[in-house]
Amino acid sequence: MGKTGARPRVLVVGAGLAGTATAIRLLHFARRPLEVILLERRPHYRSAGVAYHRDGNPWDHVFNIQAGRMSVFREDVLDFINWANQEADRRDWPQRWASWKFTEQGPAPRRIFQDYLDDRLIEAARESCPGVVLVEADGEALDTRPCDRGFEVTVRGLTSYTTQGLRPGPLPHTQILDADHVVLATGLELKEPPFAADVAGHPSFVRNPYSAPGIRKLAQLPPDASVAIVGSVLSAYDSAGLLLRNGHVGRIHLISRSGTIFRTYPDTHEHGVLRLPRPDTLMEPYRDREEFLARVRTAWQAACTTVRDRHPEIENVIVSERVAKAWEPYIPEVIDRIPTDDLRRLLDEFATSLAALRVGAVEYTMAIIERAMRPQDGRVELVVGRVQDITPAESGRLTVSVAAQHERHSVEADLVVSNFGREFDYAKVEQPLWRNLLRKGIAVPHERTGRGVEVDECGTLLSSDGTPAGPISAVGVPREGDEIVRHGRTGAFAFNLAAIKNHSVSVAAHVVEQLELRQDGFDDLAARHLHYRSYVSNPEEAVREALEESVVLEVRRLATRERRSREALESLLNARIRSMGSLPVLPTGVPRDERLMRAVVNRVAVERLNDVSVTPRQLRRKLGLENAEHPED
């Protein structure tokens, strides 16, 4: 047991999308008593984060992708749609959305996602096993210190009624909370743009458009005012779209370093995964930036041609998405050949372009912006160049200085909106918790990319010597660099909803596994047998069949939200594992114990649930989940 007593405690730091998704999975996966504390320093971000909280998302802010891809459960692709149509409380919704029939390909307001995650968290707590409890706590984690069986976490402003076993902290208004495992789900880190240093507090400058003050400024702006929006990524379209829907007639400047404009998804678009040949020319030795980019362009054009020839049914606007997804398995090998300095520069230079290749935006958002960009309308203008500085003008407006390729010019505006500058270099993050984690060597910045922190394949933080830092894991944004080099996901796809779904499954399963192994006396198993989770190659046929049947049952258990059904699956699974007896199904040197065989089965089941080589709908069919709702029947 950990120092927290008979019931282990998992502290999830951050209750936005990543933290809530992980807490849901912990509540589903835990088979023994467990306390899950979901800690959030900004109460209005709970079950939402910056992207979905109600105060920063008026009703016209819709998801960038189709509503059918917003389920928090990858193995249940229609869950969000079904919730929105059948369960959501629409009494306070505006008429347009109160009568809306949500579809897979259609839009949905981002602000309702907070209600969806709230409901699924409540459901998970209600359907958890006996002794598994959820505590939702307000407070800010400031520091951590390793202890015998976990971490002591210093928390400021912790609500006193939330949990037991607290001790006074080292600073005023702080307390010490013991945790057997810590999960870091801290989300996006805001970066203060150096070009806006002179206008940080100016009334005509909006630093965070996803905030209540930012939304108010946009809503109260005179309709003929001129607006400059720094950036042309999807978040910029939210600000522009909000203005246009409110009848704005003044000029809106979208200022973009790359000049990238995102595509509009066709009405019938569905996510798909293709198999394409390995781009062998990209595996050649790296020489220099220009030579490498030339090879990329050639290989890319060839791959796009292959898709068009082999799949004429795929609309041309979707081809780049299909190629970018198909290339992901090969990207880690390509990256491995690029020197670190060049890799970082390439990621910086092409971040927006890479994102635009992999994702479009729904028609609801893009149609109004595309119309306003047409010459006959002209309300929205794309300005290509890098913002040098923003300064107050004598007129009382703000002047945005833009450096283009061969010239420098200025845009004067009544309001300037900064979208959305995040700090991806954790050596520069100002949040006290991360500063202390890095100072102590519990976390280290990602070496190859300079984005996020170093983690292992299970999401465990790696310390300065490259070994696991203890029972402390990360989900979401802090894993950006690892997602790039390990899985080939670039841009926002390194930490978007799809990545978070997989993180939540793997981290929650790993946490529960480690706590159970500790309780059963196998604390040092991973140190003694580094590959104990590996699926054994070439076992006897009888063992292979039994293992496969066990994995199928475990997949169904992990994907089941109803407690009664999970318990029935657990009973079937335990009986199947016991039937294997002492057959040699574990690596040499590992005791043939049912508990360890259970860990092997769980590991394989998690890998299958996180299989990104297929679409979520294909995954459900592949895993046999279509008609697996009542295992006891």
JSON list of C-alpha atoms in Angstrom, two decimals, residues 260-366:
[
{"chain": "A", "resi": 260, "resn": "THR", "atom": "CA", "xyz": [-2.02, 29.14, -44.87]},
{"chain": "A", "resi": 261, "resn": "ILE", "atom": "CA", "xyz": [-5.78, 28.96, -45.27]},
{"chain": "A", "resi": 262, "resn": "PHE", "atom": "CA", "xyz": [-7.49, 25.78, -44.11]},
{"chain": "A", "resi": 263, "resn": "ARG", "atom": "CA", "xyz": [-9.74, 23.68, -46.33]},
{"chain": "A", "resi": 264, "resn": "THR", "atom": "CA", "xyz": [-13.47, 23.23, -45.89]},
{"chain": "A", "resi": 265, "resn": "TYR", "atom": "CA", "xyz": [-14.62, 19.68, -45.27]},
{"chain": "A", "resi": 266, "resn": "PRO", "atom": "CA", "xyz": [-17.16, 18.40, -47.82]},
{"chain": "A", "resi": 267, "resn": "ASP", "atom": "CA", "xyz": [-20.62, 17.78, -46.39]},
{"chain": "A", "resi": 268, "resn": "THR", "atom": "CA", "xyz": [-20.16, 14.01, -46.74]},
{"chain": "A", "resi": 269, "resn": "HIS", "atom": "CA", "xyz": [-16.60, 13.81, -45.43]},
{"chain": "A", "resi": 270, "resn": "GLU", "atom": "CA", "xyz": [-15.73, 10.81, -43.27]},
{"chain": "A", "resi": 271, "resn": "HIS", "atom": "CA", "xyz": [-12.41, 10.10, -41.62]},
{"chain": "A", "resi": 272, "resn": "GLY", "atom": "CA", "xyz": [-10.49, 7.33, -43.40]},
{"chain": "A", "resi": 273, "resn": "VAL", "atom": "CA", "xyz": [-7.15, 5.54, -43.25]},
{"chain": "A", "resi": 274, "resn": "LEU", "atom": "CA", "xyz": [-5.31, 4.39, -46.37]},
{"chain": "A", "resi": 275, "resn": "ARG", "atom": "CA", "xyz": [-2.26, 2.17, -46.80]},
{"chain": "A", "resi": 276, "resn": "LEU", "atom": "CA", "xyz": [0.35, 3.82, -49.01]},
{"chain": "A", "resi": 277, "resn": "PRO", "atom": "CA", "xyz": [3.84, 2.67, -50.02]},
{"chain": "A", "resi": 278, "resn": "ARG", "atom": "CA", "xyz": [6.71, 3.66, -47.76]},
{"chain": "A", "resi": 279, "resn": "PRO", "atom": "CA", "xyz": [8.27, 6.92, -49.09]},
{"chain": "A", "resi": 280, "resn": "ASP", "atom": "CA", "xyz": [11.71, 5.36, -49.58]},
{"chain": "A", "resi": 281, "resn": "THR", "atom": "CA", "xyz": [13.37, 8.51, -50.90]},
{"chain": "A", "resi": 282, "resn": "LEU", "atom": "CA", "xyz": [12.79, 10.16, -47.53]},
{"chain": "A", "resi": 283, "resn": "MET", "atom": "CA", "xyz": [14.79, 7.41, -45.85]},
{"chain": "A", "resi": 284, "resn": "GLU", "atom": "CA", "xyz": [17.97, 8.46, -47.63]},
{"chain": "A", "resi": 285, "resn": "PRO", "atom": "CA", "xyz": [20.68, 10.23, -45.60]},
{"chain": "A", "resi": 286, "resn": "TYR", "atom": "CA", "xyz": [19.88, 13.83, -44.71]},
{"chain": "A", "resi": 287, "resn": "ARG", "atom": "CA", "xyz": [22.10, 16.36, -46.48]},
{"chain": "A", "resi": 288, "resn": "ASP", "atom": "CA", "xyz": [20.62, 19.78, -45.93]},
{"chain": "A", "resi": 289, "resn": "ARG", "atom": "CA", "xyz": [17.30, 21.55, -45.59]},
{"chain": "A", "resi": 290, "resn": "GLU", "atom": "CA", "xyz": [16.72, 22.46, -49.23]},
{"chain": "A", "resi": 291, "resn": "GLU", "atom": "CA", "xyz": [17.67, 19.04, -50.57]},
{"chain": "A", "resi": 292, "resn": "PHE", "atom": "CA", "xyz": [15.44, 17.34, -48.01]},
{"chain": "A", "resi": 293, "resn": "LEU", "atom": "CA", "xyz": [12.46, 19.59, -48.75]},
{"chain": "A", "resi": 294, "resn": "ALA", "atom": "CA", "xyz": [12.88, 18.89, -52.47]},
{"chain": "A", "resi": 295, "resn": "ARG", "atom": "CA", "xyz": [12.66, 15.15, -51.74]},
{"chain": "A", "resi": 296, "resn": "VAL", "atom": "CA", "xyz": [9.59, 15.71, -49.56]},
{"chain": "A", "resi": 297, "resn": "ARG", "atom": "CA", "xyz": [7.82, 17.67, -52.31]},
{"chain": "A", "resi": 298, "resn": "THR", "atom": "CA", "xyz": [8.56, 14.99, -54.91]},
{"chain": "A", "resi": 299, "resn": "ALA", "atom": "CA", "xyz": [7.48, 12.11, -52.65]},
{"chain": "A", "resi": 300, "resn": "TRP", "atom": "CA", "xyz": [4.37, 14.02, -51.57]},
{"chain": "A", "resi": 301, "resn": "GLN", "atom": "CA", "xyz": [3.25, 14.72, -55.14]},
{"chain": "A", "resi": 302, "resn": "ALA", "atom": "CA", "xyz": [3.78, 11.05, -56.03]},
{"chain": "A", "resi": 303, "resn": "ALA", "atom": "CA", "xyz": [1.73, 9.91, -53.02]},
{"chain": "A", "resi": 304, "resn": "CYS", "atom": "CA", "xyz": [-1.11, 12.31, -53.85]},
{"chain": "A", "resi": 305, "resn": "THR", "atom": "CA", "xyz": [-1.13, 11.02, -57.43]},
{"chain": "A", "resi": 306, "resn": "THR", "atom": "CA", "xyz": [-1.30, 7.45, -56.14]},
{"chain": "A", "resi": 307, "resn": "VAL", "atom": "CA", "xyz": [-4.33, 8.28, -54.00]},
{"chain": "A", "resi": 308, "resn": "ARG", "atom": "CA", "xyz": [-6.12, 10.01, -56.87]},
{"chain": "A", "resi": 309, "resn": "ASP", "atom": "CA", "xyz": [-5.41, 7.09, -59.23]},
{"chain": "A", "resi": 310, "resn": "ARG", "atom": "CA", "xyz": [-6.33, 4.32, -56.81]},
{"chain": "A", "resi": 311, "resn": "HIS", "atom": "CA", "xyz": [-9.20, 6.06, -55.03]},
{"chain": "A", "resi": 312, "resn": "PRO", "atom": "CA", "xyz": [-11.10, 8.29, -57.48]},
{"chain": "A", "resi": 313, "resn": "GLU", "atom": "CA", "xyz": [-14.00, 8.33, -55.01]},
{"chain": "A", "resi": 314, "resn": "ILE", "atom": "CA", "xyz": [-11.97, 10.51, -52.61]},
{"chain": "A", "resi": 315, "resn": "GLU", "atom": "CA", "xyz": [-12.63, 14.19, -53.18]},
{"chain": "A", "resi": 316, "resn": "ASN", "atom": "CA", "xyz": [-9.54, 16.15, -54.15]},
{"chain": "A", "resi": 317, "resn": "VAL", "atom": "CA", "xyz": [-9.76, 18.42, -51.12]},
{"chain": "A", "resi": 318, "resn": "ILE", "atom": "CA", "xyz": [-9.35, 15.36, -48.84]},
{"chain": "A", "resi": 319, "resn": "VAL", "atom": "CA", "xyz": [-6.34, 13.82, -50.60]},
{"chain": "A", "resi": 320, "resn": "SER", "atom": "CA", "xyz": [-3.74, 15.63, -48.50]},
{"chain": "A", "resi": 321, "resn": "GLU", "atom": "CA", "xyz": [-5.41, 14.46, -45.28]},
{"chain": "A", "resi": 322, "resn": "ARG", "atom": "CA", "xyz": [-5.32, 10.85, -46.46]},
{"chain": "A", "resi": 323, "resn": "VAL", "atom": "CA", "xyz": [-1.64, 11.05, -47.45]},
{"chain": "A", "resi": 324, "resn": "ALA", "atom": "CA", "xyz": [-0.56, 12.79, -44.25]},
{"chain": "A", "resi": 325, "resn": "LYS", "atom": "CA", "xyz": [-2.31, 10.14, -42.15]},
{"chain": "A", "resi": 326, "resn": "ALA", "atom": "CA", "xyz": [-0.91, 7.29, -44.25]},
{"chain": "A", "resi": 327, "resn": "TRP", "atom": "CA", "xyz": [2.62, 8.63, -43.82]},
{"chain": "A", "resi": 328, "resn": "GLU", "atom": "CA", "xyz": [2.50, 8.83, -40.01]},
{"chain": "A", "resi": 329, "resn": "PRO", "atom": "CA", "xyz": [3.94, 5.32, -39.45]},
{"chain": "A", "resi": 330, "resn": "TYR", "atom": "CA", "xyz": [6.99, 6.25, -41.56]},
{"chain": "A", "resi": 331, "resn": "ILE", "atom": "CA", "xyz": [7.64, 9.71, -40.11]},
{"chain": "A", "resi": 332, "resn": "PRO", "atom": "CA", "xyz": [9.61, 8.55, -37.02]},
{"chain": "A", "resi": 333, "resn": "GLU", "atom": "CA", "xyz": [12.17, 6.88, -39.26]},
{"chain": "A", "resi": 334, "resn": "VAL", "atom": "CA", "xyz": [12.42, 10.02, -41.40]},
{"chain": "A", "resi": 335, "resn": "ILE", "atom": "CA", "xyz": [12.82, 12.24, -38.33]},
{"chain": "A", "resi": 336, "resn": "ASP", "atom": "CA", "xyz": [15.57, 10.00, -36.99]},
{"chain": "A", "resi": 337, "resn": "ARG", "atom": "CA", "xyz": [17.75, 11.07, -39.94]},
{"chain": "A", "resi": 338, "resn": "ILE", "atom": "CA", "xyz": [17.35, 14.83, -39.40]},
{"chain": "A", "resi": 339, "resn": "PRO", "atom": "CA", "xyz": [19.85, 16.65, -37.15]},
{"chain": "A", "resi": 340, "resn": "THR", "atom": "CA", "xyz": [18.26, 18.10, -34.02]},
{"chain": "A", "resi": 341, "resn": "ASP", "atom": "CA", "xyz": [18.78, 21.78, -34.88]},
{"chain": "A", "resi": 342, "resn": "ASP", "atom": "CA", "xyz": [17.34, 21.33, -38.37]},
{"chain": "A", "resi": 343, "resn": "LEU", "atom": "CA", "xyz": [14.42, 19.30, -37.02]},
{"chain": "A", "resi": 344, "resn": "ARG", "atom": "CA", "xyz": [13.47, 22.05, -34.61]},
{"chain": "A", "resi": 345, "resn": "ARG", "atom": "CA", "xyz": [13.68, 24.71, -37.33]},
{"chain": "A", "resi": 346, "resn": "LEU", "atom": "CA", "xyz": [11.56, 22.63, -39.70]},
{"chain": "A", "resi": 347, "resn": "LEU", "atom": "CA", "xyz": [8.91, 22.08, -37.04]},
{"chain": "A", "resi": 348, "resn": "ASP", "atom": "CA", "xyz": [8.80, 25.80, -36.28]},
{"chain": "A", "resi": 349, "resn": "GLU", "atom": "CA", "xyz": [8.65, 26.80, -39.92]},
{"chain": "A", "resi": 350, "resn": "PHE", "atom": "CA", "xyz": [6.03, 24.34, -41.10]},
{"chain": "A", "resi": 351, "resn": "ALA", "atom": "CA", "xyz": [3.84, 23.79, -38.03]},
{"chain": "A", "resi": 352, "resn": "THR", "atom": "CA", "xyz": [0.80, 25.56, -39.50]},
{"chain": "A", "resi": 353, "resn": "SER", "atom": "CA", "xyz": [1.26, 24.07, -42.96]},
{"chain": "A", "resi": 354, "resn": "LEU", "atom": "CA", "xyz": [1.50, 20.56, -41.53]},
{"chain": "A", "resi": 355, "resn": "ALA", "atom": "CA", "xyz": [-1.67, 21.08, -39.53]},
{"chain": "A", "resi": 356, "resn": "ALA", "atom": "CA", "xyz": [-3.50, 22.28, -42.65]},
{"chain": "A", "resi": 357, "resn": "LEU", "atom": "CA", "xyz": [-2.51, 19.10, -44.50]},
{"chain": "A", "resi": 358, "resn": "ARG", "atom": "CA", "xyz": [-4.07, 16.91, -41.81]},
{"chain": "A", "resi": 359, "resn": "VAL", "atom": "CA", "xyz": [-7.27, 18.75, -40.99]},
{"chain": "A", "resi": 360, "resn": "GLY", "atom": "CA", "xyz": [-9.88, 21.03, -42.47]},
{"chain": "A", "resi": 361, "resn": "ALA", "atom": "CA", "xyz": [-12.74, 22.94, -40.90]},
{"chain": "A", "resi": 362, "resn": "VAL", "atom": "CA", "xyz": [-16.49, 22.48, -41.04]},
{"chain": "A", "resi": 363, "resn": "GLU", "atom": "CA", "xyz": [-18.57, 24.40, -43.55]},
{"chain": "A", "resi": 364, "resn": "TYR", "atom": "CA", "xyz": [-20.43, 26.24, -40.78]},
{"chain": "A", "resi": 365, "resn": "THR", "atom": "CA", "xyz": [-17.22, 28.08, -39.87]},
{"chain": "A", "resi": 366, "resn": "MET", "atom": "CA", "xyz": [-15.54, 28.38, -43.23]}
]
